[in-house]
Coordinates of N, CA and C in Angstrom, one line a residue:
M1459 N 101.9 54.2 116.5 CA 103.4 54.1 116.7 C 103.7 55.2 117.7
E1460 N 104.4 55.1 118.9 CA 104.9 55.8 119.5 C 106.3 56.2 119.4
T1461 N 106.5 57.8 119.6 CA 107.9 58.0 119.3 C 108.8 57.3 120.2
P1462 N 110.0 57.1 120.0 CA 111.3 56.7 121.1 C 111.4 57.9 121.9
P1463 N 111.6 58.0 123.0 CA 112.2 58.8 124.2 C 113.2 59.5 123.5
G1464 N 114.3 58.8 122.9 CA 115.6 59.3 122.6 C 115.5 60.1 121.3
A1465 N 114.6 59.7 120.2 CA 114.3 60.6 119.2 C 113.8 61.8 119.4
Q1466 N 112.7 61.8 120.3 CA 111.8 63.4 120.6 C 112.7 64.1 121.5
C1467 N 113.9 63.6 122.2 CA 114.8 64.5 122.8 C 115.8 65.1 121.6
H1468 N 116.2 63.9 120.7 CA 117.2 64.8 119.9 C 116.2 66.0 118.9
F1469 N 115.1 65.9 118.6 CA 114.2 66.5 117.4 C 114.0 67.7 118.6
S1470 N 114.2 67.8 119.8 CA 113.8 69.0 120.7 C 115.0 70.2 120.5
K1471 N 116.3 69.4 121.1 CA 117.3 69.9 120.6 C 118.0 70.6 119.4
G1472 N 117.3 69.9 118.4 CA 117.5 70.4 116.8 C 116.8 71.8 116.5
L1473 N 115.5 71.5 117.0 CA 114.9 72.8 116.7 C 115.2 74.0 117.7
L1474 N 115.7 73.6 118.9 CA 116.5 74.9 119.7 C 117.3 75.4 119.3
L1475 N 118.3 74.5 118.5 CA 119.6 75.0 117.6 C 119.2 76.0 116.3
S1476 N 118.4 75.4 115.8 CA 118.1 76.0 114.5 C 117.8 77.8 115.1
A1477 N 116.5 77.7 116.3 CA 115.9 78.7 116.1 C 117.4 79.7 116.9
S1478 N 118.5 79.1 117.7 CA 119.4 80.1 117.9 C 120.1 80.7 116.8
I1479 N 120.4 79.7 116.2 CA 121.1 80.1 114.6 C 120.3 81.3 113.9
L1480 N 119.0 81.2 113.6 CA 118.4 82.0 113.1 C 118.1 83.5 114.1
A1481 N 118.1 83.5 115.4 CA 118.3 84.8 115.7 C 119.5 85.0 115.9
L1482 N 120.5 84.5 115.6 CA 121.9 85.1 115.9 C 122.1 85.9 114.3
W1483 N 121.7 85.1 113.3 CA 121.8 85.5 112.0 C 121.1 87.0 111.3
V1484 N 119.8 87.0 112.0 CA 119.4 88.2 111.9 C 120.0 89.4 112.4
P1485 N 120.3 90.7 111.7 CA 121.1 91.9 112.1 C 120.4 92.3 113.1
Q1486 N 121.3 93.3 114.0 CA 120.7 94.0 115.0 C 120.0 95.2 114.4
G1487 N 118.6 95.5 114.9 CA 117.8 96.3 114.6 C 116.6 96.0 113.5
S1488 N 117.3 94.9 112.8 CA 116.3 94.7 111.6 C 114.7 94.5 111.9
W1489 N 114.4 94.4 113.3 CA 113.1 93.8 113.8 C 112.3 95.3 114.1
A1490 N 113.1 96.4 114.0 CA 112.5 97.7 114.0 C 111.5 97.9 113.3
A1491 N 110.4 98.5 113.2 CA 109.3 98.8 112.2 C 109.9 100.3 111.7
L1492 N 109.9 100.3 110.4 CA 110.2 101.7 109.5 C 109.0 102.6 109.7
R1493 N 109.2 103.8 110.1 CA 108.1 105.0 109.9 C 108.6 106.2 108.9
I1494 N 108.0 106.6 108.4 CA 108.3 107.8 107.6 C 107.5 109.2 108.0
Q1495 N 108.3 110.4 108.3 CA 107.8 111.2 108.8 C 107.7 112.4 107.9
K1496 N 106.6 113.0 107.4 CA 106.4 114.3 106.2 C 106.7 115.6 107.1
I1497 N 107.9 116.4 106.9 CA 107.9 117.8 107.0 C 108.1 118.7 106.2
P1498 N 107.2 119.4 105.9 CA 106.3 119.7 106.8 C 104.9 118.5 106.8
E1499 N 103.9 118.5 107.6 CA 102.7 117.5 107.4 C 101.9 117.7 106.0
H1500 N 102.0 118.7 105.9 CA 100.9 119.3 104.9 C 101.8 120.3 104.0
P1501 N 102.3 119.7 103.2 CA 103.0 120.6 102.2 C 102.1 121.7 101.0
Q1502 N 102.8 122.6 100.9 CA 101.9 123.5 99.5 C 102.9 123.5 98.5
K1503 N 102.2 124.3 97.3 CA 103.1 124.4 96.2 C 104.1 124.8 96.4
N1504 N 105.3 124.7 95.8 CA 106.8 125.3 95.7 C 107.3 125.1 97.0
Q1505 N 106.9 124.1 97.8 CA 107.5 124.1 99.4 C 108.3 122.9 99.3
D1506 N 109.8 122.6 99.9 CA 110.3 121.7 100.1 C 109.8 120.7 101.1
L1507 N 109.9 119.4 100.2 CA 109.1 118.4 101.3 C 110.2 117.4 101.7
L1508 N 110.3 116.9 103.1 CA 111.4 116.2 103.7 C 111.0 114.8 104.3
L1509 N 110.8 113.7 103.4 CA 110.1 112.6 103.7 C 111.4 111.5 104.8
S1510 N 111.3 111.7 106.5 CA 112.7 111.5 106.7 C 112.2 110.0 107.5
V1511 N 112.9 109.0 107.3 CA 112.9 107.5 107.4 C 113.4 107.0 108.9
Q1512 N 112.5 106.8 109.5 CA 112.9 106.4 111.2 C 113.0 105.0 111.1
G1513 N 114.0 104.3 112.2 CA 114.0 102.7 112.4 C 114.7 102.1 111.2
V1514 N 115.8 103.0 110.4 CA 116.7 102.2 109.7 C 117.7 101.6 110.5
P1515 N 117.8 100.6 110.2 CA 119.2 99.7 111.0 C 120.4 100.5 110.5
D1516 N 121.6 100.2 111.4 CA 123.0 100.7 111.2 C 123.6 100.3 109.9
T1517 N 123.0 99.0 109.6 CA 123.9 98.6 108.3 C 122.9 98.1 107.4
F1518 N 122.7 98.5 105.8 CA 122.1 98.0 105.0 C 122.9 98.2 103.7
E1519 N 122.0 97.5 102.8 CA 122.7 97.5 101.6 C 122.4 98.9 100.7
D1520 N 121.3 99.1 100.5 CA 120.6 100.2 99.8 C 119.3 100.5 100.0
F1521 N 118.6 101.3 99.5 CA 117.2 101.6 99.9 C 116.7 102.5 98.4
T1522 N 115.5 101.7 97.9 CA 114.6 102.5 97.1 C 113.6 103.0 97.2
W1523 N 113.3 104.2 96.6 CA 112.0 105.0 96.9 C 111.0 105.0 95.5
Y1524 N 109.8 104.7 95.8 CA 108.9 104.7 94.8 C 107.8 105.6 94.8
L1525 N 107.0 105.9 93.9 CA 106.0 106.5 93.6 C 104.8 106.0 93.1
G1526 N 103.8 105.3 93.7 CA 102.8 104.7 93.1 C 102.2 103.6 94.4
V1527 N 101.4 103.1 94.1 CA 100.8 101.9 95.1 C 101.5 100.9 94.9
E1528 N 102.1 100.5 93.6 CA 102.9 99.3 93.7 C 104.2 99.8 93.2
A1529 N 105.2 98.9 94.0 CA 106.5 99.0 93.9 C 107.2 98.5 92.9
D1530 N 107.5 98.9 91.9 CA 108.2 97.8 90.8 C 109.1 99.1 89.9
G1531 N 109.4 98.7 88.7 CA 110.5 99.3 87.9 C 110.0 100.8 87.1
S1532 N 108.5 100.8 87.2 CA 107.8 101.9 86.6 C 107.4 103.1 87.5
T1533 N 107.8 102.5 88.7 CA 107.2 103.5 89.9 C 108.3 104.0 90.3
R1534 N 109.6 103.2 90.2 CA 110.9 104.0 91.0 C 111.4 104.9 90.8
L1535 N 111.5 106.1 92.0 CA 112.2 107.2 91.5 C 113.7 107.3 91.6
F1536 N 114.2 106.7 92.6 CA 115.9 106.2 92.7 C 116.2 105.4 94.0
T1537 N 117.2 104.9 93.6 CA 117.8 104.0 94.5 C 119.4 104.6 95.0
Y1538 N 119.5 104.2 96.5 CA 120.7 104.8 96.8 C 121.4 103.9 97.3
F1539 N 122.8 103.7 97.1 CA 124.1 102.9 97.5 C 124.8 103.8 98.3
P1540 N 125.0 103.4 99.6 CA 125.7 104.1 100.2 C 127.1 104.1 100.2
E1541 N 127.8 103.0 99.3 CA 129.0 102.7 99.7 C 129.6 103.2 98.2
L1542 N 129.0 103.7 97.0 CA 129.5 104.1 96.3 C 129.8 105.6 96.1
Q1543 N 130.4 105.9 94.8 CA 131.0 107.4 95.1 C 129.9 108.2 94.7
R1544 N 128.6 107.9 93.7 CA 127.7 108.4 93.5 C 126.7 107.2 93.4
P1545 N 126.0 107.8 94.8 CA 125.1 106.5 95.1 C 124.0 106.7 95.1
Q1546 N 123.3 107.7 94.3 CA 122.0 108.0 94.0 C 121.9 107.5 92.3
R1547 N 121.0 106.5 92.1 CA 120.5 106.2 90.5 C 118.9 106.6 90.6
D1548 N 118.8 107.4 89.9 CA 117.3 107.7 89.3 C 116.8 106.8 88.3
G1549 N 115.4 106.8 88.8 CA 114.5 105.6 87.9 C 113.6 106.1 86.9
S1550 N 112.9 105.5 86.4 CA 112.1 106.1 85.7 C 111.2 106.7 86.1
A1551 N 110.3 106.5 87.2 CA 109.4 107.6 87.6 C 109.8 108.8 88.2
M1552 N 111.3 109.1 87.9 CA 111.7 110.6 88.6 C 111.6 111.6 87.8
G1553 N 111.5 111.7 86.2 CA 110.7 112.8 85.3 C 111.6 114.0 85.7
Q1554 N 111.1 115.2 85.6 CA 111.9 116.0 86.1 C 111.6 116.6 87.7
R1555 N 111.8 115.9 88.6 CA 111.5 116.1 89.8 C 112.9 116.4 90.3
D1556 N 113.0 117.2 91.3 CA 114.3 117.2 92.1 C 114.3 116.8 93.4
I1557 N 114.8 115.6 93.4 CA 114.7 114.8 94.6 C 116.2 114.2 94.9
V1558 N 116.8 114.5 96.2 CA 118.1 114.3 96.7 C 117.8 113.3 97.7
G1559 N 118.7 112.0 97.5 CA 118.6 110.9 98.7 C 119.6 111.3 99.9
F1560 N 119.6 110.7 101.1 CA 120.4 110.8 102.3 C 120.5 109.2 102.7
P1561 N 122.1 109.5 103.2 CA 122.3 108.0 103.6 C 121.5 107.3 104.5
N1562 N 120.7 108.0 105.6 CA 119.8 107.5 106.6 C 118.7 106.9 106.0
G1563 N 118.5 107.1 104.5 CA 117.2 106.5 104.0 C 116.2 107.9 103.6
S1564 N 116.1 109.1 104.1 CA 115.4 110.2 103.9 C 115.7 110.6 102.4
M1565 N 114.6 111.4 102.2 CA 114.8 112.0 100.8 C 113.9 113.1 100.9
L1566 N 114.6 114.1 99.6 CA 114.1 115.7 100.0 C 113.5 116.0 98.6
L1567 N 112.4 116.3 98.6 CA 111.5 116.9 97.4 C 111.6 118.3 97.3
R1568 N 112.4 118.2 96.5 CA 112.2 120.3 96.3 C 111.4 120.6 95.6
H1569 N 110.7 121.9 95.9 CA 109.8 122.7 94.9 C 108.5 121.7 94.5
A1570 N 107.8 121.1 95.8 CA 106.7 119.8 95.4 C 105.6 120.8 94.6
Q1571 N 105.1 120.3 93.9 CA 104.0 120.3 92.9 C 102.7 119.6 93.2
P1572 N 101.4 119.8 93.0 CA 100.2 119.0 93.3 C 100.5 117.6 92.3
A1573 N 101.1 117.8 91.2 CA 101.6 116.6 90.9 C 102.3 115.7 91.4
D1574 N 103.0 116.1 92.2 CA 103.8 115.2 93.1 C 102.8 114.3 94.4
S1575 N 101.6 114.3 94.3 CA 101.0 113.7 95.2 C 100.9 112.6 94.7
G1576 N 100.7 111.9 96.0 CA 100.4 110.1 95.8 C 101.0 109.5 96.9
T1577 N 101.3 108.2 96.8 CA 102.0 107.4 97.8 C 103.2 106.9 97.6
Y1578 N 104.2 107.3 98.5 CA 105.4 107.1 98.8 C 106.0 106.2 99.6
Q1579 N 106.6 105.2 98.5 CA 106.9 104.1 99.5 C 108.6 104.0 99.4
V1580 N 109.3 103.3 100.6 CA 110.6 103.1 100.7 C 110.9 101.8 100.8
A1581 N 111.8 101.0 100.2 CA 112.4 99.8 100.7 C 113.7 99.8 100.9
V1582 N 114.1 99.2 102.2 CA 115.5 99.4 102.9 C 116.1 97.8 102.5
T1583 N 117.0 97.4 101.7 CA 117.5 95.9 102.0 C 118.5 95.9 102.6
I1584 N 118.2 95.0 103.7 CA 119.5 94.9 104.9 C 120.3 93.8 104.2
N1585 N 119.9 92.8 103.5 CA 120.8 91.7 102.7 C 119.8 90.7 101.9
H1586 N 120.4 89.9 101.2 CA 119.5 89.7 99.8 C 118.6 88.8 100.3
A1587 N 118.0 88.6 101.7 CA 116.9 87.7 102.2 C 116.0 88.9 103.0
W1588 N 116.4 89.9 103.3 CA 115.8 90.7 104.1 C 115.2 92.1 103.8
T1589 N 114.2 92.5 103.5 CA 113.9 94.1 102.8 C 113.0 94.3 103.9
M1590 N 113.1 96.0 104.6 CA 112.1 96.6 105.2 C 111.4 97.5 104.5
R1591 N 110.3 97.8 104.6 CA 109.5 98.5 103.9 C 108.5 99.5 104.8
A1592 N 108.0 100.5 104.2 CA 107.1 101.6 104.9 C 106.7 102.6 103.5
K1593 N 105.3 102.9 104.0 CA 104.7 103.8 103.1 C 104.2 105.0 103.8
T1594 N 103.8 106.1 102.8 CA 103.0 107.2 103.4 C 102.4 108.0 102.1
E1595 N 101.3 108.6 102.8 CA 100.3 109.6 101.6 C 100.6 110.9 101.6
V1596 N 100.9 111.3 100.5 CA 101.2 113.1 100.2 C 100.5 113.7 99.5
Q1597 N 99.9 114.9 100.1 CA 99.1 115.6 99.5 C 99.6 116.9 99.1
V1598 N 99.9 117.5 98.1 CA 100.9 118.8 97.9 C 99.4 120.0 97.8
A1599 N 99.0 120.8 98.3 CA 98.0 121.6 97.8 C 98.2 122.6 97.4
E1600 N 97.5 123.3 96.6 CA 97.8 125.0 96.0 C 98.0 125.9 97.2
K1601 N 99.1 126.7 96.8 CA 99.7 127.5 97.7 C 98.6 129.0 97.6
H1602 N 98.3 129.3 98.9 CA 97.4 130.8 99.0 C 96.0 130.2 98.1
Q1603 N 95.4 129.4 98.8 CA 94.2 129.3 98.1 C 93.4 130.2 98.7
D1604 N 92.5 131.0 98.1 CA 91.3 132.1 98.3 C 90.2 131.0 98.9
L1605 N 89.9 131.5 99.8 CA 88.7 130.7 100.5 C 87.4 131.3 100.5
P1606 N 86.5 130.7 99.9 CA 85.2 130.8 99.6 C 84.5 132.0 101.0
I1607 N 83.9 133.4 100.2 CA 83.4 134.0 101.1 C 82.2 133.6 101.7
T1608 N 82.0 133.3 102.6 CA 80.7 133.0 103.8 C 80.1 133.9 104.5
Q1609 N 78.8 134.2 104.3 CA 78.1 135.2 104.8 C 78.0 134.8 106.3
L1610 N 78.2 135.6 107.3 CA 78.0 135.7 108.6 C 76.5 135.7 108.9
P1611 N 76.0 134.6 110.0 CA 74.7 135.3 110.6 C 74.5 136.5 110.8
V1612 N 73.5 137.3 110.7 CA 73.0 138.7 111.4 C 72.2 138.5 112.2
S1613 N 72.8 138.9 113.6 CA 71.7 139.0 115.1 C 70.9 139.9 114.7
A1614 N 69.8 139.5 116.2 CA 69.1 141.2 116.1 C 69.6 142.2 116.5
G1615 N 70.4 141.9 117.4 CA 71.4 143.2 117.7 C 71.8 144.0 117.1
I1616 N 72.4 143.2 115.7 CA 72.7 144.2 114.6 C 71.8 144.7 113.9
V1617 N 70.9 144.1 113.5 CA 69.8 144.4 112.7 C 69.4 145.8 113.5
A1618 N 69.1 145.8 114.9 CA 68.4 146.8 115.5 C 69.7 148.0 115.3
A1619 N 70.6 147.8 115.6 CA 71.8 148.7 115.5 C 71.9 149.3 114.2
I1620 N 71.7 148.7 112.9 CA 71.5 149.2 111.8 C 70.3 150.0 111.3
I1621 N 69.2 149.5 112.0 CA 67.8 150.3 112.1 C 67.9 151.7 112.6
I1622 N 68.6 151.5 113.9 CA 68.8 152.8 114.7 C 69.4 153.8 114.2
G1623 N 70.9 153.4 113.1 CA 71.5 154.3 112.8 C 71.3 154.8 111.8
S1624 N 70.4 154.1 110.9 CA 70.0 154.6 109.5 C 68.8 155.7 109.8
L1625 N 68.0 155.5 111.1 CA 67.0 156.7 111.3 C 67.7 157.8 111.8
A1626 N 68.9 157.6 112.7 CA 69.7 158.8 113.2 C 70.2 159.7 112.0
T1627 N 70.9 159.1 111.2 CA 71.0 159.5 110.1 C 70.2 160.5 109.1
G1628 N 68.8 159.8 108.9 CA 67.9 160.6 108.3 C 67.4 161.5 109.2
S1629 N 67.3 161.7 110.4 CA 66.9 162.7 111.3 C 67.6 163.9 111.2
L1630 N 69.2 163.5 111.2 CA 70.2 164.3 111.0 C 69.8 165.2 109.6
F1631 N 69.8 164.3 108.5 CA 69.5 165.1 107.4 C 68.5 165.8 107.0
I1632 N 67.5 165.6 107.7 CA 66.0 166.2 107.5 C 66.3 167.6 108.6
G1633 N 67.1 167.6 109.7 CA 67.1 168.9 110.4 C 67.9 169.8 109.7
I1634 N 69.1 169.3 109.2 CA 69.8 170.5 108.2 C 69.4 171.0 107.6
I1635 N 68.3 170.2 106.5 CA 67.5 170.8 105.4 C 66.5 171.9 106.2
A1636 N 65.6 171.3 107.1 CA 64.9 172.4 108.1 C 65.6 173.8 108.2
Y1637 N 66.7 173.8 108.9 CA 67.4 174.6 109.2 C 67.5 175.5 108.2
L1638 N 68.3 175.2 107.1 CA 68.6 175.8 105.9 C 67.4 176.6 105.5
L1639 N 66.3 175.9 105.2 CA 65.0 176.4 104.8 C 64.5 177.8 105.6
V1640 N 64.5 177.4 107.2 CA 64.2 178.7 108.0 C 65.3 179.9 108.1
T1641 N 66.5 179.3 107.8 CA 67.7 180.6 108.1 C 67.5 181.4 106.5
R1642 N 67.2 181.0 105.3 CA 66.8 181.3 104.0 C 65.4 182.2 104.3
G1643 N 64.5 181.6 105.0 CA 63.2 182.6 104.8 C 63.5 183.9 105.6
W1644 N 64.4 183.7 107.0 CA 64.5 184.9 107.6 C 65.3 185.9 107.2
R1645 N 66.3 185.4 106.3 CA 67.2 186.3 105.7 C 66.3 187.1 104.8
G1646 N 65.5 186.2 103.8 CA 64.8 186.9 103.2 C 63.7 188.1 103.7
Q1647 N 63.0 187.8 104.7 CA 61.9 188.8 105.3 C 62.7 189.9 105.8
N1648 N 64.3 189.6 106.3 CA 64.6 190.6 106.9 C 65.1 191.7 105.7
H1649 N 65.4 191.2 104.8 CA 65.9 192.1 103.6 C 64.8 192.8 103.2
R1650 N 63.5 192.5 103.1 CA 62.3 193.3 102.7 C 62.1 194.3 103.6
T1651 N 62.1 194.0 104.9 CA 62.1 194.9 106.0 C 62.7 196.2 105.7
M1652 N 64.1 195.8 105.5 CA 64.8 197.1 105.5 C 64.5 197.9 104.2
T1653 N 64.2 197.1 103.3 CA 63.8 197.8 101.9 C 62.4 198.9 102.1
T1654 N 61.4 198.1 102.6 CA 60.4 199.1 102.7 C 60.5 199.8 104.2
G1655 N 61.3 200.2 104.7 CA 61.3 201.1 106.1 C 61.8 202.2 105.7
K1656 N 62.3 202.5 104.7 CA 62.9 203.8 104.1 C 61.7 204.9 104.2
R1657 N 62.1 206.0 104.2 CA 60.7 206.8 104.1 C 60.7 207.4 102.9
E1658 N 59.5 207.4 102.4 CA 59.1 207.8 101.0 C 58.2 209.0 100.8
L1659 N 58.7 209.8 99.8 CA 58.0 211.0 100.0 C 56.3 210.8 99.5
G1660 N 55.6 211.4 100.2 CA 54.1 211.1 99.9 C 53.2 212.0 101.2
P1661 N 52.5 212.0 101.1 CA 51.2 212.5 102.0 C 51.1 212.0 103.6
S1662 N 51.4 212.9 104.3 CA 51.2 212.6 105.8 C 50.1 212.9 106.0
R1663 N 49.4 211.9 106.8 CA 48.2 211.7 107.5 C 48.2 211.9 108.8
H1664 N 47.4 212.8 109.4 CA 47.4 212.7 110.6 C 46.0 212.5 111.2
P1665 N 45.7 212.0 112.3 CA 44.0 211.7 112.8 C 43.5 212.9 112.8
G1666 N 42.0 213.0 112.2 CA 41.3 214.0 112.2 C 41.8 215.3 111.2
D1667 N 42.9 215.1 110.0 CA 43.4 216.2 109.3 C 42.5 215.4 108.0
D1668 N 41.8 216.8 107.3 CA 41.3 216.2 106.2 C 42.0 216.9 105.0
N1669 N 43.0 217.6 105.1 CA 43.4 218.1 104.1 C 44.5 217.1 103.4
V1670 N 44.5 217.0 102.0 CA 45.3 215.8 101.9 C 46.5 216.8 100.7
Y1671 N 47.4 216.5 101.0 CA 48.5 217.0 100.2 C 49.0 216.1 99.0
E1672 N 49.1 216.5 97.9 CA 49.9 215.4 97.0 C 51.4 216.3 96.0
V1673 N 52.2 215.4 96.1 CA 53.2 216.0 95.3 C 53.3 215.4 94.0
M1674 N 53.1 217.0 93.1 CA 52.9 216.4 91.7 C 54.4 216.8 91.2
P1675 N 55.0 216.2 89.9 CA 56.5 216.7 89.3 C 55.7 217.8 88.4
S1676 N 56.9 218.7 88.4 CA 56.6 220.1 87.6 C 56.8 219.3 86.0
P1677 N 55.5 220.1 85.2 CA 55.9 219.6 83.9 C 57.2 220.3 83.2
V1678 N 57.7 221.3 83.6 CA 58.8 222.1 83.1 C 60.0 222.2 84.3
R1679 N 60.8 222.6 83.5 CA 61.9 222.8 84.4 C 62.0 224.0 85.1
L1680 N 62.2 223.7 86.7 CA 62.2 224.9 87.4 C 63.7 225.7 87.4
V1681 N 63.9 226.6 87.4 CA 64.9 227.5 87.0 C 65.2 228.2 88.5
S1682 N 65.9 228.2 89.0 CA 66.3 229.6 90.2 C 66.3 230.6 89.8
P1683 N 65.8 231.6 90.7 CA 66.0 233.1 90.6 C 67.3 233.5 90.3
L1684 N 68.1 232.6 91.1 CA 69.5 233.3 91.2 C 70.1 232.6 90.3
S1685 N 69.7 232.1 89.5 CA 70.8 231.0 88.4 C 71.5 231.7 87.3
D1686 N 70.6 233.2 87.0 CA 71.7 233.7 86.1 C 72.4 235.2 86.7
T1687 N 73.2 236.0 86.1 CA 73.7 237.2 86.8 C 72.9 238.4 86.7
A1688 N 72.3 238.5 86.0 CA 71.3 239.3 85.7 C 70.3 239.6 87.1
S1689 N 69.7 238.6 87.3 CA 68.5 238.5 87.9 C 69.4 238.6 89.7
R1690 N 70.7 238.1 89.4 CA 71.6 238.1 91.0 C 71.8 240.0 91.1
N1691 N 72.1 240.6 89.9 CA 72.4 242.2 90.2 C 71.1 242.8 90.5
A1692 N 70.1 242.4 90.0 CA 68.4 243.3 90.1 C 68.3 243.0 91.8
A1693 N 68.5 241.8 92.2 CA 68.2 241.6 93.8 C 69.3 242.3 94.7
M1694 N 70.6 242.4 94.1 CA 71.3 243.3 95.2 C 71.0 244.6 95.0
E1695 N 70.6 245.4 93.9 CA 70.2 247.1 93.8 C 68.9 247.0 94.7
L1696 N 68.0 246.1 94.9 CA 66.9 246.1 95.6 C 67.3 246.4 96.9
L1697 N 68.2 245.3 97.2 CA 68.7 245.3 98.6 C 69.5 246.7 98.9
N1698 N 70.2 247.1 98.1 CA 71.1 248.3 98.4 C 70.8 249.3 97.7
P1699 N 69.9 249.9 97.6 CA 69.6 251.1 96.7 C 70.5 252.1 96.8
D1700 N 70.7 253.1 95.7 CA 71.7 253.9 95.3 C 71.1 255.4 96.2
P1701 N 71.6 256.0 97.0 CA 70.7 257.3 97.7 C 71.1 258.6 96.9
A1702 N 71.9 258.6 95.8 CA 72.1 259.9 94.8 C 70.7 260.3 94.2
P1703 N 70.0 259.2 93.5 CA 68.4 259.9 92.6 C 67.8 260.5 93.8
Y1704 N 67.7 260.0 95.1 CA 66.8 260.9 96.0 C 67.2 262.1 96.8
C1705 N 68.5 262.1 96.6 CA 69.1 263.6 97.1 C 68.9 264.6 96.0
Q1706 N 68.8 264.6 94.6 CA 68.7 265.5 93.7 C 67.5 265.9 93.6
L1707 N 66.3 265.3 94.1 CA 65.0 265.6 94.2 C 64.7 267.1 95.1
V1708 N 64.4 268.1 94.8 CA 64.1 269.5 95.2 C 62.7 269.4 95.5
P1709 N 62.2 269.8 96.8 CA 60.6 270.3 96.6 C 60.3 271.4 95.9
T1710 N 59.3 271.9 95.5 CA 58.5 272.9 94.7 C 57.9 273.6 95.5
P1711 N 58.2 275.1 95.8 CA 57.0 276.1 96.1 C 55.9 276.1 95.9

């Protein structure tokens, strides 16, 4: 059974009219895809994290943020109603987190912790029949993590330099010890030479001299003849005789 040409033309006009109405009904900008930008891209512990939503249309009813793979009541962080005086309504997943929502759909997580890592989703409600969604993965790392110490490969040049340096140090140490030993021996020999070089009392021998003289210590104390007054007076009389006795001598006939 063939379709009459008039009915086919009427169906085509009706389909075109429906498409035109649907195009006018969809709000401007709703076709744009949402995108979430993380600032910073790799957050660390106790650092503020901004999740900036891009592509949000100029007009929307509200937006909701979730933390989890599923977007439901148990993972809802908060819902933001831009027309209300207190636009932010926290959800059950907020907990002790410090999160602030902004009218453009973005959110700021203050003092992020490793426990805040996970999947963040945002749902922007344009109207009762249209919702735009986007999600991103967040990994909060520990701040100032100590990297493991790795041993660097040692090249042949470095090994040679270490060996040469060790040998040079050993040679210098041995040279210092040898210098100290030689200096000490020279000083001892010089001291002995000065001690034995003094003249000693003893026999003096000459070639062809058979006489040997030996100095013997005296067994008794030697007293100088001039040590007492009487001896000195007697000596003076012998040196200076008195001429009187000789003058009294008279020759006999």
